[in-house]
Each structure stands twice: as C-alpha cells, then as structure tokens.
Amino acid sequence: MEEQLSEEEEVRRKNRQKRLEEMRISKQKQMMRRMYMKKAAPFVSGAFIIFILVIGGRKLFAKPVVEKQAADQTLTAEKQEEKAPVEEKTPGAKEEVADSRSFSMKQILKEIQTAGIGVEIGAADDLTGEETSPDSQPEGASLKTYQAEFTSDTEKIGAYLAEDQEFYSEYGLLIDLRDNRVIAEKYGKTRINPASMTKILTVLVAAEHIEPEDLDDKFTMTLEITDYGYIHDCSSAGFEKDEVVTVRDLFYGTVLPSGADAAVGLSVYVSGSQEAFVELMNEKLEELGLSETAHFTNCVGIYDENHYCTAYDMAMIMEAAIENELCREVLTAHTYTTSETTQHPEGIIISNWFLRRIEDKEGGEGVVCAKTGYVAQSKSCAASYAEDKEGNGYICVTAGAESQWRCIYDHAGLYRKYLS
C-alpha cells in the first residue's frame, strides 16, 4: 500500500515539475517577445507615419486626376449621345434612364402650347390624353404640373463639391425653382428606395384630404398602429396604445421624428386603412406626372422592391409639398410639443434634427424645410428646400450616404457651392 502511494506521489511530483518547466519556458518566450517588440517599436512607428503621409499625399494629389477623369468621361458620353440614340437602362443601374437633354412627347406638347402656337391639345389637363375634371381632384390639391428641365448646363456632381469637401452620396439632385432647372445631378433619374422621404408624400396627400378645422380632431391610437413600427423596426413619435391625440399631432409626429406610428395613424384617419391611403398616394404620383418612375406600397418608407422613385421624383414631391401651407408649416418646424394626454401629461417634445444640425453649417443657413430617411438599401437620404439671400428657392435631394452627418454635409455643400 505504501509503495503504491509513493509511486503516485512520484508521478504527481514529476507532473508538477513538468508544468513548472513549461511555465518557465513560456515566461522566457514572453520576455523575449517583449524585448523584440521594444526594439522594433521605433521602426514600426516610423513605417506607420510614412504610410499615413503617403496615403494623405495620394488623396491630396489624386483630386485633380479624379476631376479630369470625370470631365473626360462626361465629354465622351456626350459625344456618344450625339452619334447614337439613347439605350434604355435597367432599373437600379447607376445611369440615366434617358438622355437628360431629351424631351418626352408630353414635354414637347407643353412647350408648343406654352409658345402660343395654334395647336389644340384637347381637354387633357395633364397632356396624357386622359380627360380630367376639376371635380375629380381632392379639395386643396394643386393642378400645377411639376417638372424640372435637364439641360446641357446641368453639372454632373463628381467626387468633390469644393476644395475642402468630398461628396459622399451615391445619388444627388439640385433644382433652381426660379426657372425649374436642374443645376447639378448625380444619377438623378435612377431608381432608389426613398425610405422615410416617403412621408413627404404622406403628409401632402393627408393635407389635401383634411380640412384645416379638422386638425384638432381626436384620434385614438390602436395596438395595430403602434405595433406596426416596432414590427418593422421603424422610428416612432412615441405615442402609446389607446392614447388620444390630435390630427395635428399626427402631422408633426410623421415628419419631425419620422414616426411610423404617426404616419400610419394619419393614413387610417384619412382613409380607414393604410392600404386605401396608399392608393391615394399613387393617384397623387400620377397627378404629378411621376407614375412612370415612382410607385409606393406603404406610407412609412419601409423597404419593398415595389416601393421606389428617383431623386428627381422626390424633388417634385417636395416642391408640391412646400406649396401646401400645412405641409410647409410642418416641414419647417424645428420642434413641436404634442397634446397633453393621460399617457403623456406634459406632451412629447419632438424635433427635426436635420434642420437643427444643418443650420450652423456653412451653406446650410438658408435651409427652410427638410425630411430625412434611412433604410439599409438606400442608406442615409434627405430632401430639403432652401432659399438664398434674395428669397429664391432651391430643392436638394440626396441618397446613399453612409451616415446622416455625411448626408447633411452633402446638402450644405451643394447649397454652398451653387447658391453663392
């Protein structure tokens, strides 16, 4: 028995010695690595500094090359367009759907009519061949045709806006409303997902179907409405189940915090359901002459492959919205406090953070209205309206920025460059 115990102790002793030896060797290796690292640190630091300088220099001196390449590509494209007809592009490709300087038959007819030539267009108010009656238009709806012209002077937005600023967005458009001319664009007629910019059309359609005296009507939020935003991971104004709010609260809650709960509530108040309201939205797109390139499936901006428009389409929607008194009031507001309710005795303070953040940026001082958006497929996007010192209006739409700050810098940069 004693012999067996001594053998076991001997085995345990040898195992302990083995572990101690392994620990000693590991410790020596660690010390050696630290010594080598201390010796190599100055060389690594120097190499890193040289790497940074090289990258910075390449970026600094590459800018003129990028601009020259962009100019050469634009010139080559223009020469090719002169020699051959424009080919149709598939949806989603980062190219123009059609030659920006060409006119559709609808535009040609309008130009003839505007010029006063004795050609009778007929009873079609929108020049599409379909007769419309004033009685068929929603009360408060505008009969104005919204369109902006691409010309040979329309500048292609390149990698840089100015000497000190890159342009981050994948898509962009800037329109001068004095003559409805597109000043600058970057794939302005390529299909995008508008994300929460959709809500500009939501409040426009709602405003055209609601009388001003109805803005203080009470509306009860249901579980179905409040859960819609949570299910689809949307932003919320903060309204709760069974909370009784005003229709006015729904308008501001839709735009300022981009609340899905408020937008769906507004659609239910107007039409009884979001599905019925979306039909009104698409009817409005047709009225604006945008139905060939824009189609919406929801009033919030949730991603759907059948929910799309172009930057140009969104600019036209924004123009119609700012000419609606209620929409302009809501899109202009920096902050708003909702009604006092049982759930929120002091109301909810909501903010339009885009307006609050851009106004102190150089170029962003004149921004009056704005609505942002984000889904993973379109990244950060926004539509804004600004005025220069003389009161002239401009609309900017961008999409495809990696962050909201980069989206803000792109809007401020466009206004700084072109409004000055």
PDB file of N, CA and C in Angstrom, residues 322-392:
ATOM      1  N   ILE A 322     -44.103  71.915 -50.389  1.00  0.00           N
ATOM      2  CA  ILE A 322     -43.818  73.238 -49.823  1.00  0.00           C
ATOM      3  C   ILE A 322     -44.810  74.294 -50.304  1.00  0.00           C
ATOM      4  N   GLU A 323     -45.538  73.975 -51.379  1.00  0.00           N
ATOM      5  CA  GLU A 323     -46.563  74.905 -51.844  1.00  0.00           C
ATOM      6  C   GLU A 323     -47.907  74.661 -51.162  1.00  0.00           C
ATOM      7  N   ASN A 324     -47.959  73.617 -50.326  1.00  0.00           N
ATOM      8  CA  ASN A 324     -49.136  73.372 -49.493  1.00  0.00           C
ATOM      9  C   ASN A 324     -48.869  73.999 -48.132  1.00  0.00           C
ATOM     10  N   GLU A 325     -49.745  74.886 -47.699  1.00  0.00           N
ATOM     11  CA  GLU A 325     -49.497  75.676 -46.487  1.00  0.00           C
ATOM     12  C   GLU A 325     -49.244  74.809 -45.257  1.00  0.00           C
ATOM     13  N   LEU A 326     -50.068  73.790 -45.042  1.00  0.00           N
ATOM     14  CA  LEU A 326     -49.910  72.936 -43.859  1.00  0.00           C
ATOM     15  C   LEU A 326     -48.623  72.126 -43.934  1.00  0.00           C
ATOM     16  N   CYS A 327     -48.344  71.538 -45.095  1.00  0.00           N
ATOM     17  CA  CYS A 327     -47.120  70.747 -45.248  1.00  0.00           C
ATOM     18  C   CYS A 327     -45.875  71.588 -45.015  1.00  0.00           C
ATOM     19  N   ARG A 328     -45.873  72.788 -45.577  1.00  0.00           N
ATOM     20  CA  ARG A 328     -44.714  73.664 -45.390  1.00  0.00           C
ATOM     21  C   ARG A 328     -44.537  74.007 -43.917  1.00  0.00           C
ATOM     22  N   GLU A 329     -45.645  74.269 -43.228  1.00  0.00           N
ATOM     23  CA  GLU A 329     -45.575  74.582 -41.793  1.00  0.00           C
ATOM     24  C   GLU A 329     -44.939  73.431 -41.014  1.00  0.00           C
ATOM     25  N   VAL A 330     -45.350  72.200 -41.336  1.00  0.00           N
ATOM     26  CA  VAL A 330     -44.834  71.033 -40.615  1.00  0.00           C
ATOM     27  C   VAL A 330     -43.375  70.763 -40.985  1.00  0.00           C
ATOM     28  N   LEU A 331     -43.047  70.837 -42.275  1.00  0.00           N
ATOM     29  CA  LEU A 331     -41.681  70.565 -42.730  1.00  0.00           C
ATOM     30  C   LEU A 331     -40.695  71.634 -42.291  1.00  0.00           C
ATOM     31  N   THR A 332     -41.201  72.794 -41.884  1.00  0.00           N
ATOM     32  CA  THR A 332     -40.350  73.898 -41.445  1.00  0.00           C
ATOM     33  C   THR A 332     -40.071  73.852 -39.943  1.00  0.00           C
ATOM     34  N   ALA A 333     -40.909  73.173 -39.190  1.00  0.00           N
ATOM     35  CA  ALA A 333     -40.812  73.179 -37.731  1.00  0.00           C
ATOM     36  C   ALA A 333     -39.526  72.504 -37.243  1.00  0.00           C
ATOM     37  N   HIS A 334     -38.859  73.162 -36.288  1.00  0.00           N
ATOM     38  CA  HIS A 334     -37.683  72.569 -35.650  1.00  0.00           C
ATOM     39  C   HIS A 334     -38.102  71.660 -34.501  1.00  0.00           C
ATOM     40  N   THR A 335     -39.047  72.119 -33.689  1.00  0.00           N
ATOM     41  CA  THR A 335     -39.546  71.335 -32.561  1.00  0.00           C
ATOM     42  C   THR A 335     -41.058  71.494 -32.455  1.00  0.00           C
ATOM     43  N   TYR A 336     -41.668  70.570 -31.741  1.00  0.00           N
ATOM     44  CA  TYR A 336     -43.118  70.611 -31.536  1.00  0.00           C
ATOM     45  C   TYR A 336     -43.429  69.798 -30.283  1.00  0.00           C
ATOM     46  N   THR A 337     -44.407  70.260 -29.511  1.00  0.00           N
ATOM     47  CA  THR A 337     -44.854  69.527 -28.330  1.00  0.00           C
ATOM     48  C   THR A 337     -46.265  69.011 -28.580  1.00  0.00           C
ATOM     49  N   THR A 338     -46.436  67.707 -28.476  1.00  0.00           N
ATOM     50  CA  THR A 338     -47.735  67.096 -28.749  1.00  0.00           C
ATOM     51  C   THR A 338     -48.735  67.436 -27.635  1.00  0.00           C
ATOM     52  N   SER A 339     -49.978  67.079 -27.858  1.00  0.00           N
ATOM     53  CA  SER A 339     -51.045  67.391 -26.899  1.00  0.00           C
ATOM     54  C   SER A 339     -50.822  66.668 -25.568  1.00  0.00           C
ATOM     55  N   GLU A 340     -51.380  67.256 -24.521  1.00  0.00           N
ATOM     56  CA  GLU A 340     -51.327  66.612 -23.212  1.00  0.00           C
ATOM     57  C   GLU A 340     -52.337  65.473 -23.184  1.00  0.00           C
ATOM     58  N   THR A 341     -51.877  64.296 -22.812  1.00  0.00           N
ATOM     59  CA  THR A 341     -52.737  63.115 -22.772  1.00  0.00           C
ATOM     60  C   THR A 341     -52.549  62.399 -21.440  1.00  0.00           C
ATOM     61  N   THR A 342     -53.370  61.383 -21.207  1.00  0.00           N
ATOM     62  CA  THR A 342     -53.230  60.588 -19.986  1.00  0.00           C
ATOM     63  C   THR A 342     -51.871  59.905 -19.945  1.00  0.00           C
ATOM     64  N   GLN A 343     -51.433  59.414 -21.081  1.00  0.00           N
ATOM     65  CA  GLN A 343     -50.141  58.721 -21.142  1.00  0.00           C
ATOM     66  C   GLN A 343     -48.972  59.697 -21.075  1.00  0.00           C
ATOM     67  N   HIS A 344     -49.165  60.906 -21.605  1.00  0.00           N
ATOM     68  CA  HIS A 344     -48.108  61.925 -21.604  1.00  0.00           C
ATOM     69  C   HIS A 344     -48.703  63.252 -21.131  1.00  0.00           C
ATOM     70  N   PRO A 345     -48.803  63.440 -19.812  1.00  0.00           N
ATOM     71  CA  PRO A 345     -49.456  64.628 -19.243  1.00  0.00           C
ATOM     72  C   PRO A 345     -48.847  65.950 -19.692  1.00  0.00           C
ATOM     73  N   GLU A 346     -47.570  65.943 -20.051  1.00  0.00           N
ATOM     74  CA  GLU A 346     -46.909  67.169 -20.495  1.00  0.00           C
ATOM     75  C   GLU A 346     -46.655  67.161 -22.001  1.00  0.00           C
ATOM     76  N   GLY A 347     -47.209  66.174 -22.707  1.00  0.00           N
ATOM     77  CA  GLY A 347     -46.965  66.050 -24.130  1.00  0.00           C
ATOM     78  C   GLY A 347     -45.591  65.456 -24.413  1.00  0.00           C
ATOM     79  N   ILE A 348     -45.279  65.282 -25.690  1.00  0.00           N
ATOM     80  CA  ILE A 348     -43.970  64.766 -26.105  1.00  0.00           C
ATOM     81  C   ILE A 348     -43.274  65.842 -26.925  1.00  0.00           C
ATOM     82  N   ILE A 349     -42.054  66.192 -26.535  1.00  0.00           N
ATOM     83  CA  ILE A 349     -41.273  67.165 -27.315  1.00  0.00           C
ATOM     84  C   ILE A 349     -40.549  66.406 -28.426  1.00  0.00           C
ATOM     85  N   ILE A 350     -40.846  66.751 -29.673  1.00  0.00           N
ATOM     86  CA  ILE A 350     -40.227  66.085 -30.820  1.00  0.00           C
ATOM     87  C   ILE A 350     -39.455  67.111 -31.647  1.00  0.00           C
ATOM     88  N   SER A 351     -38.429  66.655 -32.374  1.00  0.00           N
ATOM     89  CA  SER A 351     -37.540  67.570 -33.089  1.00  0.00           C
ATOM     90  C   SER A 351     -37.221  67.075 -34.489  1.00  0.00           C
ATOM     91  N   ASN A 352     -36.973  68.028 -35.404  1.00  0.00           N
ATOM     92  CA  ASN A 352     -36.425  67.738 -36.719  1.00  0.00           C
ATOM     93  C   ASN A 352     -34.917  67.961 -36.616  1.00  0.00           C
ATOM     94  N   TRP A 353     -34.182  66.887 -36.360  1.00  0.00           N
ATOM     95  CA  TRP A 353     -32.753  67.029 -36.077  1.00  0.00           C
ATOM     96  C   TRP A 353     -31.955  67.462 -37.299  1.00  0.00           C
ATOM     97  N   PHE A 354     -32.426  67.138 -38.498  1.00  0.00           N
ATOM     98  CA  PHE A 354     -31.718  67.580 -39.704  1.00  0.00           C
ATOM     99  C   PHE A 354     -31.652  69.109 -39.734  1.00  0.00           C
ATOM    100  N   LEU A 355     -32.790  69.769 -39.512  1.00  0.00           N
ATOM    101  CA  LEU A 355     -32.819  71.228 -39.523  1.00  0.00           C
ATOM    102  C   LEU A 355     -31.957  71.804 -38.413  1.00  0.00           C
ATOM    103  N   ARG A 356     -32.001  71.199 -37.244  1.00  0.00           N
ATOM    104  CA  ARG A 356     -31.246  71.726 -36.108  1.00  0.00           C
ATOM    105  C   ARG A 356     -29.742  71.550 -36.293  1.00  0.00           C
ATOM    106  N   ARG A 357     -29.355  70.538 -37.071  1.00  0.00           N
ATOM    107  CA  ARG A 357     -27.924  70.275 -37.236  1.00  0.00           C
ATOM    108  C   ARG A 357     -27.320  70.976 -38.447  1.00  0.00           C
ATOM    109  N   ILE A 358     -28.128  71.231 -39.471  1.00  0.00           N
ATOM    110  CA  ILE A 358     -27.559  71.807 -40.693  1.00  0.00           C
ATOM    111  C   ILE A 358     -27.459  73.320 -40.630  1.00  0.00           C
ATOM    112  N   GLU A 359     -28.264  73.960 -39.801  1.00  0.00           N
ATOM    113  CA  GLU A 359     -28.340  75.425 -39.834  1.00  0.00           C
ATOM    114  C   GLU A 359     -27.043  76.111 -39.411  1.00  0.00           C
ATOM    115  N   ASP A 360     -26.163  75.422 -38.679  1.00  0.00           N
ATOM    116  CA  ASP A 360     -24.897  76.042 -38.300  1.00  0.00           C
ATOM    117  C   ASP A 360     -23.750  75.626 -39.209  1.00  0.00           C
ATOM    118  N   LYS A 361     -24.074  74.903 -40.296  1.00  0.00           N
ATOM    119  CA  LYS A 361     -23.052  74.512 -41.272  1.00  0.00           C
ATOM    120  C   LYS A 361     -22.990  75.556 -42.381  1.00  0.00           C
ATOM    121  N   GLU A 362     -21.791  75.816 -42.876  1.00  0.00           N
ATOM    122  CA  GLU A 362     -21.633  76.771 -43.970  1.00  0.00           C
ATOM    123  C   GLU A 362     -22.356  76.233 -45.203  1.00  0.00           C
ATOM    124  N   GLY A 363     -23.320  77.002 -45.694  1.00  0.00           N
ATOM    125  CA  GLY A 363     -24.136  76.572 -46.817  1.00  0.00           C
ATOM    126  C   GLY A 363     -25.509  76.109 -46.378  1.00  0.00           C
ATOM    127  N   GLY A 364     -25.649  75.737 -45.110  1.00  0.00           N
ATOM    128  CA  GLY A 364     -26.926  75.242 -44.623  1.00  0.00           C
ATOM    129  C   GLY A 364     -27.787  76.296 -43.960  1.00  0.00           C
ATOM    130  N   GLU A 365     -27.309  77.556 -43.936  1.00  0.00           N
ATOM    131  CA  GLU A 365     -28.039  78.612 -43.231  1.00  0.00           C
ATOM    132  C   GLU A 365     -29.411  78.880 -43.835  1.00  0.00           C
ATOM    133  N   GLY A 366     -29.547  78.658 -45.139  1.00  0.00           N
ATOM    134  CA  GLY A 366     -30.801  79.001 -45.806  1.00  0.00           C
ATOM    135  C   GLY A 366     -31.795  77.862 -45.897  1.00  0.00           C
ATOM    136  N   VAL A 367     -31.481  76.691 -45.311  1.00  0.00           N
ATOM    137  CA  VAL A 367     -32.389  75.547 -45.390  1.00  0.00           C
ATOM    138  C   VAL A 367     -33.640  75.837 -44.563  1.00  0.00           C
ATOM    139  N   VAL A 368     -34.792  75.691 -45.201  1.00  0.00           N
ATOM    140  CA  VAL A 368     -36.072  76.030 -44.567  1.00  0.00           C
ATOM    141  C   VAL A 368     -36.852  74.779 -44.189  1.00  0.00           C
ATOM    142  N   CYS A 369     -36.890  73.794 -45.074  1.00  0.00           N
ATOM    143  CA  CYS A 369     -37.659  72.565 -44.845  1.00  0.00           C
ATOM    144  C   CYS A 369     -36.774  71.357 -45.129  1.00  0.00           C
ATOM    145  N   ALA A 370     -37.074  70.253 -44.448  1.00  0.00           N
ATOM    146  CA  ALA A 370     -36.300  69.043 -44.721  1.00  0.00           C
ATOM    147  C   ALA A 370     -36.990  67.816 -44.159  1.00  0.00           C
ATOM    148  N   LYS A 371     -36.732  66.688 -44.810  1.00  0.00           N
ATOM    149  CA  LYS A 371     -37.181  65.383 -44.306  1.00  0.00           C
ATOM    150  C   LYS A 371     -36.120  64.355 -44.660  1.00  0.00           C
ATOM    151  N   THR A 372     -35.680  63.618 -43.645  1.00  0.00           N
ATOM    152  CA  THR A 372     -34.636  62.622 -43.838  1.00  0.00           C
ATOM    153  C   THR A 372     -35.235  61.232 -44.010  1.00  0.00           C
ATOM    154  N   GLY A 373     -34.357  60.268 -44.263  1.00  0.00           N
ATOM    155  CA  GLY A 373     -34.781  58.885 -44.360  1.00  0.00           C
ATOM    156  C   GLY A 373     -33.594  57.956 -44.245  1.00  0.00           C
ATOM    157  N   TYR A 374     -33.884  56.716 -43.845  1.00  0.00           N
ATOM    158  CA  TYR A 374     -32.832  55.697 -43.820  1.00  0.00           C
ATOM    159  C   TYR A 374     -33.438  54.303 -43.861  1.00  0.00           C
ATOM    160  N   VAL A 375     -32.977  53.504 -44.779  1.00  0.00           N
ATOM    161  CA  VAL A 375     -33.104  52.041 -44.745  1.00  0.00           C
ATOM    162  C   VAL A 375     -31.765  51.521 -45.251  1.00  0.00           C
ATOM    163  N   ALA A 376     -31.448  50.297 -44.927  1.00  0.00           N
ATOM    164  CA  ALA A 376     -30.139  49.761 -45.301  1.00  0.00           C
ATOM    165  C   ALA A 376     -29.925  49.803 -46.808  1.00  0.00           C
ATOM    166  N   GLN A 377     -31.005  49.612 -47.576  1.00  0.00           N
ATOM    167  CA  GLN A 377     -30.873  49.558 -49.037  1.00  0.00           C
ATOM    168  C   GLN A 377     -30.604  50.925 -49.654  1.00  0.00           C
ATOM    169  N   SER A 378     -31.043  52.011 -49.022  1.00  0.00           N
ATOM    170  CA  SER A 378     -30.820  53.348 -49.593  1.00  0.00           C
ATOM    171  C   SER A 378     -29.855  54.179 -48.757  1.00  0.00           C
ATOM    172  N   LYS A 379     -29.481  53.671 -47.590  1.00  0.00           N
ATOM    173  CA  LYS A 379     -28.597  54.378 -46.654  1.00  0.00           C
ATOM    174  C   LYS A 379     -29.241  55.711 -46.259  1.00  0.00           C
ATOM    175  N   SER A 380     -28.433  56.673 -45.832  1.00  0.00           N
ATOM    176  CA  SER A 380     -28.995  57.945 -45.375  1.00  0.00           C
ATOM    177  C   SER A 380     -29.359  58.821 -46.568  1.00  0.00           C
ATOM    178  N   CYS A 381     -30.569  59.387 -46.529  1.00  0.00           N
ATOM    179  CA  CYS A 381     -31.043  60.223 -47.618  1.00  0.00           C
ATOM    180  C   CYS A 381     -31.843  61.392 -47.041  1.00  0.00           C
ATOM    181  N   ALA A 382     -32.084  62.390 -47.861  1.00  0.00           N
ATOM    182  CA  ALA A 382     -32.849  63.551 -47.397  1.00  0.00           C
ATOM    183  C   ALA A 382     -33.312  64.390 -48.575  1.00  0.00           C
ATOM    184  N   ALA A 383     -34.430  65.075 -48.363  1.00  0.00           N
ATOM    185  CA  ALA A 383     -34.923  66.080 -49.309  1.00  0.00           C
ATOM    186  C   ALA A 383     -35.042  67.376 -48.537  1.00  0.00           C
ATOM    187  N   SER A 384     -34.515  68.459 -49.089  1.00  0.00           N
ATOM    188  CA  SER A 384     -34.565  69.743 -48.386  1.00  0.00           C
ATOM    189  C   SER A 384     -34.909  70.876 -49.345  1.00  0.00           C
ATOM    190  N   TYR A 385     -35.411  71.952 -48.755  1.00  0.00           N
ATOM    191  CA  TYR A 385     -35.732  73.165 -49.514  1.00  0.00           C
ATOM    192  C   TYR A 385     -35.000  74.324 -48.848  1.00  0.00           C
ATOM    193  N   ALA A 386     -34.317  75.140 -49.655  1.00  0.00           N
ATOM    194  CA  ALA A 386     -33.553  76.269 -49.120  1.00  0.00           C
ATOM    195  C   ALA A 386     -33.833  77.518 -49.944  1.00  0.00           C
ATOM    196  N   GLU A 387     -33.563  78.648 -49.353  1.00  0.00           N
ATOM    197  CA  GLU A 387     -33.709  79.941 -50.037  1.00  0.00           C
ATOM    198  C   GLU A 387     -32.417  80.729 -49.908  1.00  0.00           C
ATOM    199  N   ASP A 388     -32.047  81.429 -51.008  1.00  0.00           N
ATOM    200  CA  ASP A 388     -30.856  82.274 -50.937  1.00  0.00           C
ATOM    201  C   ASP A 388     -31.219  83.625 -50.329  1.00  0.00           C
ATOM    202  N   LYS A 389     -30.268  84.545 -50.297  1.00  0.00           N
ATOM    203  CA  LYS A 389     -30.489  85.833 -49.640  1.00  0.00           C
ATOM    204  C   LYS A 389     -31.577  86.657 -50.323  1.00  0.00           C
ATOM    205  N   GLU A 390     -31.816  86.388 -51.611  1.00  0.00           N
ATOM    206  CA  GLU A 390     -32.853  87.120 -52.342  1.00  0.00           C
ATOM    207  C   GLU A 390     -34.215  86.437 -52.232  1.00  0.00           C
ATOM    208  N   GLY A 391     -34.275  85.307 -51.543  1.00  0.00           N
ATOM    209  CA  GLY A 391     -35.538  84.591 -51.385  1.00  0.00           C
ATOM    210  C   GLY A 391     -35.844  83.604 -52.496  1.00  0.00           C
ATOM    211  N   ASN A 392     -34.875  83.339 -53.382  1.00  0.00           N
ATOM    212  CA  ASN A 392     -35.075  82.359 -54.442  1.00  0.00           C
ATOM    213  C   ASN A 392     -35.003  80.948 -53.869  1.00  0.00           C
TER     214      ASN A 392
END
